[in-house]
Coordinates of C-alpha atoms in Angstrom, one line a residue:
Chain A
M1 CA 7.2 16.6 -8.3
S2 CA 4.9 14.9 -5.9
G3 CA 4.2 11.2 -5.9
N4 CA 1.0 9.6 -4.9
D5 CA 2.2 6.1 -4.6
D6 CA -0.7 3.6 -4.4
I7 CA 1.5 1.0 -2.8
T8 CA 1.8 3.1 0.3
H9 CA -2.0 3.5 0.8
L10 CA -2.0 0.7 3.3
E11 CA 0.6 2.2 5.4
E12 CA -0.5 2.2 9.0
E13 CA -0.1 4.7 11.7
L14 CA 1.6 2.2 13.9
P15 CA 5.4 2.0 13.7
L16 CA 6.4 -0.3 10.9
Q17 CA 7.7 -3.7 11.9
E18 CA 10.7 -5.5 10.4
L19 CA 10.4 -8.8 8.4
P20 CA 12.9 -11.6 9.2
L21 CA 14.6 -10.7 5.9
D22 CA 14.8 -7.0 6.5
A23 CA 18.6 -6.7 6.5
W24 CA 18.8 -9.2 3.6
H25 CA 16.5 -7.0 1.4
R26 CA 18.6 -3.9 2.2
A27 CA 21.8 -5.8 1.5
M28 CA 20.4 -6.8 -1.9
G29 CA 19.8 -3.2 -2.7
A30 CA 16.0 -3.0 -2.2
R31 CA 14.1 0.3 -1.9
M32 CA 11.9 -0.2 1.2
V33 CA 8.4 1.2 1.7
G34 CA 5.7 0.8 4.3
F35 CA 3.2 -1.9 3.4
A36 CA 0.7 -3.8 5.5
G37 CA 2.5 -2.6 8.6
Y38 CA 6.0 -3.7 7.6
H39 CA 9.0 -2.3 5.9
M40 CA 8.9 -4.1 2.6
P41 CA 11.0 -4.1 -0.6
I42 CA 9.1 -2.3 -3.4
Q43 CA 11.9 -2.9 -5.9
Y44 CA 15.5 -3.9 -6.3
E45 CA 16.8 -3.1 -9.9
G46 CA 13.4 -1.8 -11.2
I47 CA 9.8 -3.0 -11.5
M48 CA 9.9 -3.5 -15.3
A49 CA 13.1 -5.6 -15.2
E50 CA 11.9 -7.6 -12.2
H51 CA 8.5 -8.2 -13.8
T52 CA 10.1 -9.5 -17.1
W53 CA 12.7 -11.6 -15.2
T54 CA 9.9 -13.4 -13.3
R55 CA 8.0 -14.1 -16.6
E56 CA 11.1 -15.5 -18.2
H57 CA 13.1 -17.0 -15.3
A58 CA 12.3 -17.2 -11.6
G59 CA 11.7 -14.5 -9.0
L60 CA 11.9 -14.7 -5.3
F61 CA 9.3 -12.8 -3.3
D62 CA 9.3 -12.3 0.4
V63 CA 5.7 -12.6 1.5
S64 CA 6.4 -13.1 5.2
H65 CA 4.0 -10.2 6.1
M66 CA 1.1 -12.6 5.3
G67 CA -0.5 -14.4 8.1
Q68 CA 0.2 -18.1 8.5
L69 CA -2.3 -20.0 10.7
T70 CA -2.9 -23.6 11.6
F71 CA -6.0 -25.2 12.9
S72 CA -6.4 -28.4 14.9
G73 CA -8.8 -30.1 17.3
E74 CA -12.0 -32.0 17.2
G75 CA -14.5 -30.8 14.6
V76 CA -12.1 -28.5 12.8
D77 CA -13.5 -29.2 9.3
E78 CA -17.1 -28.5 10.4
A79 CA -16.0 -25.4 12.2
L80 CA -14.1 -24.1 9.2
E81 CA -17.0 -24.8 6.9
I82 CA -19.0 -22.3 8.9
L83 CA -16.3 -19.6 8.3
L84 CA -15.4 -20.5 4.7
P85 CA -17.7 -21.1 1.7
S86 CA -15.4 -23.7 0.3
D87 CA -15.4 -27.5 0.6
I88 CA -13.1 -28.3 3.5
K89 CA -14.4 -31.8 4.3
G90 CA -13.6 -32.9 0.8
L91 CA -10.1 -31.3 0.9
K92 CA -7.6 -34.2 0.7
P93 CA -4.3 -34.3 2.5
F94 CA -1.6 -32.2 0.8
R95 CA -4.1 -30.3 -1.3
Q96 CA -4.7 -26.6 -1.3
R97 CA -7.7 -24.5 -2.1
Y98 CA -8.4 -20.7 -2.7
S99 CA -11.1 -19.5 -0.4
M100 CA -12.5 -16.4 1.4
L101 CA -13.9 -15.1 4.7
L102 CA -17.3 -13.6 4.2
D103 CA -19.3 -11.5 6.6
E104 CA -22.9 -11.9 7.5
E105 CA -24.0 -9.8 4.5
G106 CA -21.8 -11.8 2.1
G107 CA -19.1 -9.1 1.9
I108 CA -15.5 -10.3 1.5
L109 CA -13.4 -9.9 4.6
D110 CA -10.4 -11.5 3.1
D111 CA -9.2 -14.0 0.5
L112 CA -6.9 -16.8 1.4
M113 CA -5.3 -20.2 0.7
V114 CA -6.3 -23.2 2.8
S115 CA -4.7 -26.6 2.8
R116 CA -5.0 -29.9 4.5
M117 CA -1.8 -30.9 6.1
G118 CA -0.4 -34.4 6.5
G119 CA 2.3 -36.1 8.4
N120 CA 3.6 -34.2 11.3
A121 CA 4.2 -30.7 9.8
F122 CA 3.5 -27.9 12.1
E123 CA 3.1 -30.2 15.1
G124 CA 0.5 -32.3 13.4
A125 CA -2.0 -29.5 12.7
A126 CA -4.9 -30.5 10.5
I127 CA -5.3 -27.3 8.4
Y128 CA -2.9 -24.6 7.2
M129 CA -4.1 -21.2 6.1
V130 CA -2.4 -18.2 4.6
V131 CA -4.3 -14.9 4.8
N132 CA -3.3 -11.3 3.7
G133 CA -0.9 -9.3 5.8
A134 CA -2.9 -6.2 6.1
T135 CA -6.0 -8.1 7.3
K136 CA -4.4 -10.8 9.4
Y137 CA -5.2 -9.4 12.8
D138 CA -8.8 -8.7 11.9
D139 CA -9.1 -12.2 10.4
I140 CA -7.8 -13.7 13.6
G141 CA -10.3 -11.7 15.7
W142 CA -13.2 -12.7 13.4
M143 CA -12.2 -16.4 13.5
I144 CA -11.7 -16.5 17.2
E145 CA -15.2 -15.1 17.6
H146 CA -16.7 -17.8 15.4
L147 CA -14.6 -20.9 16.2
P148 CA -15.7 -23.3 19.0
D149 CA -13.4 -23.9 21.9
E150 CA -12.4 -27.3 20.7
V151 CA -10.7 -25.9 17.7
V152 CA -7.2 -24.4 18.3
M153 CA -6.0 -21.7 16.0
N154 CA -2.2 -21.0 16.0
H155 CA -0.8 -17.8 14.4
M156 CA 2.7 -18.8 13.4
D157 CA 4.3 -15.3 13.7
E158 CA 7.8 -16.8 13.8
Q159 CA 7.3 -18.4 10.4
A160 CA 8.6 -16.7 7.2
L161 CA 7.0 -17.2 3.8
L162 CA 8.8 -17.1 0.4
A163 CA 7.3 -17.3 -3.0
L164 CA 9.4 -18.6 -5.9
Q165 CA 7.6 -17.8 -9.2
G166 CA 8.4 -18.2 -12.9
P167 CA 8.9 -20.7 -15.6
E168 CA 12.3 -21.7 -14.2
A169 CA 11.1 -22.0 -10.6
G170 CA 10.6 -25.7 -10.8
E171 CA 14.1 -26.4 -12.1
A172 CA 15.6 -23.9 -9.6
L173 CA 13.9 -25.4 -6.5
A174 CA 14.6 -29.0 -7.7
G175 CA 18.2 -28.0 -7.6
L176 CA 18.0 -27.6 -3.9
I177 CA 15.2 -30.1 -3.1
P178 CA 14.8 -32.7 -5.9
E179 CA 11.6 -34.1 -4.4
T180 CA 9.7 -30.8 -5.1
A181 CA 9.7 -31.7 -8.8
D182 CA 6.7 -34.0 -8.3
L183 CA 4.4 -31.4 -6.9
L184 CA 1.6 -30.2 -9.2
F185 CA -0.4 -26.9 -9.0
M186 CA -2.2 -26.6 -5.6
Q187 CA -0.5 -29.6 -4.1
S188 CA 1.7 -29.2 -1.0
G189 CA 4.1 -31.2 1.1
L190 CA 6.6 -31.3 3.9
F191 CA 10.2 -31.3 2.7
T192 CA 13.6 -31.0 4.4
W193 CA 16.5 -28.9 3.2
R194 CA 19.8 -29.0 5.2
S195 CA 17.7 -30.5 8.0
V196 CA 15.3 -27.5 8.1
P197 CA 11.6 -28.5 7.7
L198 CA 9.8 -26.7 4.8
W199 CA 6.1 -26.7 4.1
I200 CA 5.9 -26.1 0.3
S201 CA 3.0 -25.7 -2.0
R202 CA 3.0 -25.4 -5.7
S203 CA 1.1 -22.1 -6.0
G204 CA 1.5 -18.4 -6.1
Y205 CA 0.0 -15.2 -7.3
T206 CA 1.8 -14.3 -10.5
G207 CA 0.1 -16.6 -13.0
E208 CA 3.3 -18.5 -13.4
D209 CA 4.4 -21.9 -12.2
G210 CA 6.0 -21.6 -8.8
F211 CA 6.0 -22.4 -5.1
E212 CA 5.2 -20.9 -1.7
I213 CA 7.7 -22.0 0.9
S214 CA 7.0 -21.7 4.7
I215 CA 10.2 -21.8 6.7
S216 CA 11.1 -20.6 10.2
A217 CA 12.3 -17.0 10.5
E218 CA 15.7 -18.1 11.8
D219 CA 16.4 -20.2 8.7
V220 CA 14.9 -18.0 6.0
T221 CA 18.1 -16.0 5.3
L222 CA 20.0 -19.1 4.5
L223 CA 17.3 -20.3 2.1
A224 CA 16.9 -16.9 0.4
D225 CA 20.7 -16.8 -0.1
A226 CA 20.8 -20.3 -1.5
L227 CA 17.9 -19.6 -3.9
C228 CA 19.4 -16.3 -5.2
E229 CA 22.8 -18.0 -5.8
L230 CA 21.0 -20.1 -8.5
P231 CA 21.4 -18.6 -12.0
Q232 CA 17.6 -18.7 -12.5
V233 CA 16.6 -16.6 -9.4
K234 CA 16.6 -12.9 -8.6
P235 CA 14.8 -11.1 -5.7
I236 CA 11.6 -9.3 -6.8
G237 CA 9.8 -6.5 -5.0
L238 CA 6.2 -5.6 -4.3
G239 CA 6.0 -3.4 -7.4
A240 CA 6.4 -6.3 -9.8
R241 CA 4.3 -8.5 -7.6
D242 CA 1.5 -6.1 -8.2
S243 CA 1.9 -5.8 -12.0
L244 CA 2.4 -9.6 -12.3
R245 CA -0.8 -10.5 -10.4
L246 CA -2.8 -7.8 -12.3
E247 CA -1.7 -9.3 -15.6
A248 CA -2.7 -12.7 -14.2
G249 CA -6.2 -11.3 -13.5
L250 CA -5.9 -12.1 -9.8
P251 CA -7.7 -9.7 -7.4
L252 CA -5.8 -7.9 -4.7
Y253 CA -7.6 -7.7 -1.3
G254 CA -8.2 -4.1 -0.1
H255 CA -8.4 -2.9 -3.7
D256 CA -10.4 -5.3 -6.0
L257 CA -12.0 -7.1 -3.0
T258 CA -13.5 -5.4 0.0
P259 CA -16.3 -6.0 2.5
A260 CA -18.5 -3.9 0.1
V261 CA -18.4 -6.5 -2.6
S262 CA -19.6 -10.1 -3.0
A263 CA -18.0 -13.4 -4.0
I264 CA -20.2 -14.0 -7.0
G265 CA -19.7 -10.4 -8.2
A266 CA -16.0 -10.9 -7.8
D267 CA -16.1 -13.9 -10.1
L268 CA -14.9 -16.1 -7.2
G269 CA -17.7 -18.6 -7.4
F270 CA -15.2 -21.3 -8.4
A271 CA -14.1 -21.2 -4.7
I272 CA -17.6 -22.2 -3.6
Q273 CA -18.1 -25.9 -4.5
K274 CA -21.4 -27.4 -5.5
R275 CA -22.1 -29.0 -2.2
R276 CA -21.5 -25.8 -0.3
R277 CA -23.8 -23.8 -2.6
E278 CA -26.6 -26.4 -2.1
E279 CA -26.2 -27.1 1.6
G280 CA -25.1 -23.6 2.7
G281 CA -24.2 -23.5 6.4
F282 CA -21.5 -20.9 6.0
I283 CA -21.5 -17.2 6.9
G284 CA -22.7 -15.1 4.0
H285 CA -24.5 -18.0 2.2
A286 CA -27.8 -16.0 1.7
R287 CA -26.0 -13.5 -0.5
V288 CA -24.2 -16.1 -2.5
L289 CA -27.4 -18.0 -3.1
K290 CA -29.3 -14.9 -4.2
E291 CA -26.6 -13.7 -6.6
L292 CA -26.3 -17.2 -8.1
A293 CA -30.0 -17.0 -8.9
D294 CA -30.5 -13.3 -9.8
G295 CA -26.9 -12.2 -10.7
P296 CA -24.9 -9.7 -8.7
G297 CA -25.4 -5.9 -8.9
S298 CA -22.0 -5.4 -10.3
R299 CA -19.1 -7.5 -11.4
R300 CA -15.3 -7.5 -11.2
V301 CA -14.0 -7.3 -14.8
G302 CA -10.8 -6.8 -16.8
L303 CA -10.4 -3.7 -18.8
K304 CA -8.4 -3.2 -21.9
I305 CA -7.4 0.4 -22.4
E306 CA -6.8 2.3 -25.6
G307 CA -3.6 4.3 -25.9
R308 CA -0.7 4.6 -23.4
L309 CA -2.2 6.5 -20.5
P310 CA -2.7 4.2 -17.5
A311 CA -6.0 4.3 -15.6
R312 CA -5.5 3.7 -11.9
E313 CA -7.4 2.8 -8.8
G314 CA -10.3 5.1 -8.1
A315 CA -10.8 6.3 -11.8
P316 CA -14.5 6.4 -12.6
I317 CA -15.9 4.2 -15.4
Y318 CA -18.6 5.6 -17.7
A319 CA -21.1 4.3 -20.3
G320 CA -22.0 7.5 -22.0
A321 CA -23.0 10.1 -19.4
A322 CA -23.7 7.5 -16.7
K323 CA -21.1 6.4 -14.2
V324 CA -21.3 2.6 -14.2
G325 CA -18.2 1.6 -12.1
E326 CA -14.8 2.3 -10.9
V327 CA -11.2 1.1 -11.5
T328 CA -9.9 -0.9 -8.5
S329 CA -6.4 -1.8 -9.9
G330 CA -4.7 -0.4 -12.9
G331 CA -1.4 0.3 -14.4
F332 CA 1.0 -0.4 -17.1
A333 CA 1.3 -4.1 -17.9
P334 CA 5.0 -4.8 -18.8
T335 CA 4.3 -8.2 -20.5
V336 CA 1.2 -6.9 -22.4
G337 CA 3.1 -3.7 -23.3
A338 CA 0.0 -1.5 -22.6
P339 CA -2.0 -0.2 -19.7
I340 CA -4.6 -2.6 -18.3
A341 CA -7.0 -2.4 -15.4
M342 CA -9.4 -4.3 -13.2
G343 CA -12.6 -2.7 -12.0
W344 CA -16.1 -3.1 -10.9
V345 CA -19.0 -2.3 -13.3
S346 CA -22.7 -2.6 -13.0
L347 CA -24.1 -5.9 -14.4
P348 CA -25.6 -4.5 -17.6
H349 CA -22.3 -3.1 -18.7
S350 CA -20.1 -6.0 -17.7
A351 CA -20.4 -8.2 -20.7
L352 CA -17.2 -9.1 -22.7
D353 CA -16.2 -6.4 -25.2
T354 CA -18.6 -3.7 -23.8
A355 CA -17.2 -0.3 -24.8
L356 CA -16.7 2.0 -21.8
E357 CA -14.8 5.1 -21.0
I358 CA -12.6 5.8 -18.0
E359 CA -12.0 9.3 -16.7
V360 CA -8.3 10.1 -16.0
R361 CA -7.5 13.6 -14.9
G362 CA -10.7 15.0 -16.5
K363 CA -10.1 13.2 -19.8
R364 CA -12.1 10.3 -21.0
I365 CA -10.1 7.4 -22.4
A366 CA -11.6 4.5 -24.3
A367 CA -11.7 1.1 -22.7
S368 CA -13.5 -2.2 -23.1
V369 CA -14.4 -5.2 -20.9
A370 CA -11.7 -7.8 -21.5
S371 CA -11.3 -11.4 -20.5
M372 CA -8.9 -12.3 -17.8
P373 CA -6.1 -13.3 -17.4
F374 CA -4.4 -10.7 -19.6
V375 CA -1.4 -13.0 -19.7
P376 CA -2.1 -16.8 -19.8
H377 CA -1.6 -18.7 -16.7
R378 CA 1.2 -21.3 -16.9
Y379 CA 0.5 -23.4 -13.8
R380 CA 2.0 -26.9 -13.7
R381 CA -1.0 -29.2 -13.9
K382 CA -1.4 -32.9 -14.7
A383 CA -0.3 -33.7 -18.2
Chain B
M1 CA 23.3 29.0 -20.7
S2 CA 22.7 28.4 -17.0
R3 CA 21.0 25.5 -15.4
Y4 CA 18.9 25.8 -12.3
F5 CA 17.3 23.2 -10.1
T6 CA 14.2 23.2 -7.8
D7 CA 13.6 21.3 -4.6
E8 CA 10.8 19.4 -6.5
H9 CA 13.6 17.8 -8.6
E10 CA 13.2 19.7 -11.8
W11 CA 16.0 21.2 -13.9
I12 CA 15.6 24.4 -16.0
D13 CA 18.0 25.5 -18.7
V14 CA 17.7 29.2 -19.5
E15 CA 18.8 30.6 -22.8
G16 CA 17.6 34.2 -23.5
E17 CA 13.9 34.2 -22.7
I18 CA 13.4 30.5 -23.3
A19 CA 13.6 28.0 -20.4
T20 CA 13.8 24.2 -21.1
V21 CA 12.3 22.1 -18.2
G22 CA 12.8 18.5 -17.3
I23 CA 13.1 16.3 -14.2
T24 CA 16.4 15.4 -12.7
D25 CA 18.2 12.1 -12.9
Y26 CA 17.5 11.7 -9.1
A27 CA 13.8 12.1 -9.8
Q28 CA 13.6 9.5 -12.6
E29 CA 15.6 7.1 -10.4
Q30 CA 13.0 7.6 -7.6
L31 CA 10.1 7.2 -10.0
G32 CA 11.4 4.0 -11.7
D33 CA 10.3 2.9 -15.1
I34 CA 8.4 5.7 -16.8
V35 CA 5.6 4.5 -19.1
F36 CA 3.8 7.7 -20.0
V37 CA 4.3 11.5 -19.9
E38 CA 1.4 13.8 -20.2
L39 CA 2.7 17.1 -21.5
P40 CA 0.9 20.5 -21.6
A41 CA -0.5 21.9 -24.8
E42 CA 1.6 24.6 -26.6
G43 CA 0.3 28.0 -25.8
T44 CA -0.7 27.1 -22.2
T45 CA 0.4 29.7 -19.7
F46 CA 1.6 28.7 -16.2
E47 CA 2.1 30.5 -13.0
K48 CA 5.0 29.2 -11.0
G49 CA 3.8 26.1 -9.1
D50 CA 0.9 25.2 -11.4
D51 CA 0.5 21.5 -12.4
A52 CA 2.3 21.4 -15.7
A53 CA 2.8 17.7 -16.6
V54 CA 2.2 14.2 -15.2
V55 CA 4.7 11.4 -15.2
E56 CA 3.3 7.9 -15.0
S57 CA 5.7 5.2 -13.8
V58 CA 4.8 1.6 -13.5
K59 CA 3.7 2.1 -10.0
A60 CA 2.2 5.6 -9.8
A61 CA 1.4 8.9 -11.3
S62 CA 3.3 12.0 -10.2
D63 CA 2.7 15.7 -10.9
V64 CA 5.4 18.0 -12.3
Y65 CA 4.9 21.6 -11.4
A66 CA 5.9 24.7 -13.5
P67 CA 9.1 25.7 -11.8
I68 CA 8.7 29.3 -13.1
S69 CA 5.9 31.3 -14.8
G70 CA 5.7 31.3 -18.5
E71 CA 4.0 30.3 -21.8
V72 CA 4.6 26.8 -23.3
V73 CA 6.3 27.3 -26.7
E74 CA 7.3 23.7 -27.4
T75 CA 7.0 20.2 -25.9
N76 CA 9.2 17.1 -26.3
G77 CA 7.2 15.0 -28.9
A78 CA 9.8 12.2 -28.6
L79 CA 8.4 11.3 -25.2
E80 CA 5.2 10.3 -26.7
D81 CA 6.8 7.3 -28.5
E82 CA 9.5 6.8 -26.0
P83 CA 8.6 7.8 -22.4
A84 CA 11.6 5.8 -21.2
L85 CA 13.8 8.5 -22.6
V86 CA 13.2 10.2 -19.2
N87 CA 14.9 7.2 -17.5
S88 CA 17.8 6.9 -19.9
D89 CA 18.5 10.6 -20.4
A90 CA 16.5 12.7 -17.9
E91 CA 18.7 15.8 -18.0
E92 CA 19.2 16.1 -21.8
D93 CA 17.0 14.3 -24.4
G94 CA 14.3 13.5 -21.8
W95 CA 13.3 17.2 -21.5
F96 CA 9.6 18.0 -21.0
F97 CA 8.7 21.4 -22.3
K98 CA 10.0 24.9 -23.1
L99 CA 8.6 28.0 -21.6
R100 CA 8.8 31.7 -22.6
V101 CA 9.8 33.1 -19.3
T102 CA 7.5 35.9 -18.0
D103 CA 9.4 36.8 -14.8
A104 CA 13.1 36.0 -14.8
S105 CA 13.4 37.1 -11.2
E106 CA 11.7 33.9 -10.2
L107 CA 15.0 32.1 -11.1
E108 CA 16.8 33.8 -8.3
G109 CA 15.6 31.5 -5.5
L110 CA 16.6 28.3 -7.4
M111 CA 19.6 26.1 -6.8
N112 CA 22.7 25.7 -9.0
D113 CA 24.2 22.3 -9.7
A114 CA 26.4 22.2 -6.6
A115 CA 23.6 23.3 -4.3
Y116 CA 21.2 20.7 -5.8
K117 CA 23.8 17.9 -5.4
K118 CA 24.1 18.9 -1.8
F119 CA 20.3 19.0 -1.4
V120 CA 20.0 15.5 -2.9
A121 CA 22.8 14.2 -0.7
S122 CA 20.8 15.4 2.3
L123 CA 17.7 13.4 1.4

């Protein structure tokens, strides 16, 4: 047998680094793989079981490979509005927003979360940002190039990041830190647990309610232990993280999003608020403006697949004899109970319910454009 | 009946001229949750080492090679409805296909149970 494990595609030539929780993962029985330059847990008891556990209870994910950055200094909002297409000036304290870095041609360099801090978290920094692990050093280089000297960017490489996700995440975290019960989706705050400061946002990448918790590397083992001692919580690996986010219709950078594709085509226009569309003033604006007016050349869509055979990244998509796109993420969806995929198809073939075919090992399988998410989001919003 | 193993983690039970082929318990454990098995058509002939089947786990697709040359005389239809049989019973009910062996001498280089156990322990 030979595996062609798509998780390991991002494996780098450099020696893999260890996350702060490396020993903890191994002690919990994780199978480790190389991902984004780190040894990371792909699974503990099994992807299917971990996926289902997260949808029904709460899963703990170590996402410490991601880049955590802070920004401060005079003119930080104006400077970030050149780099990001999102409304930063209008971002209120303790609020978080999904955004992107675009290049001059409007291609996507990374997708990210940006939040306005408050109080004295992270030495009073104004803005906190989380970027993807595999792209963080490129992102930092790009931003240094485009930020004025007055703005100070700090890469917090001694900071760990945990995600607690699932319908019981709220109840679980409130067991340790009761004040977190008041957070709503995309809100954040500074909390204290056993005198350790934690920056917590109510967000995540599984489609479930949950939190992302930034904590110093030296304290993270203690917190991971305390969370996994709760009856609702189990550790979850990268494998289930991928199937959960795919069911939630959330794009994965390096797969569904790349410098070759645009924000509007990717259906990420929601991250570009009205004022920014009208006023522009950010890198990549011309492409955004043009595609808002004329439509993108191709679009990121969900794909429902007939039968049981999964279509994976790289599989070509056809309308009759013509190749009209490519699968960028695909696999078996445990909660849906069937294979699903995400892909890019040319605009004329991207309407909901369009019948298409995907080629898998020389065979054509029937598929159709489906609305996303495949599994409804269950974020905790205002009642 | 004798059971042989390959270093590609397949097992082969040989009874007369018929060889039953599956993947080992170690292999299913490595693959994780299996969601689809693509089996060859009956009547297909394989040379040793040909791509014979594909196992799709939640995370990836993996090829299964023909461990010896032969003609496919039967495939395990139960895997169509229940691919997870490969996880729950890899070395019995989770078999993949049966071959009519064309060259029994190809079995000579393969491992027996003890040798395979040793091989797995060395990985």
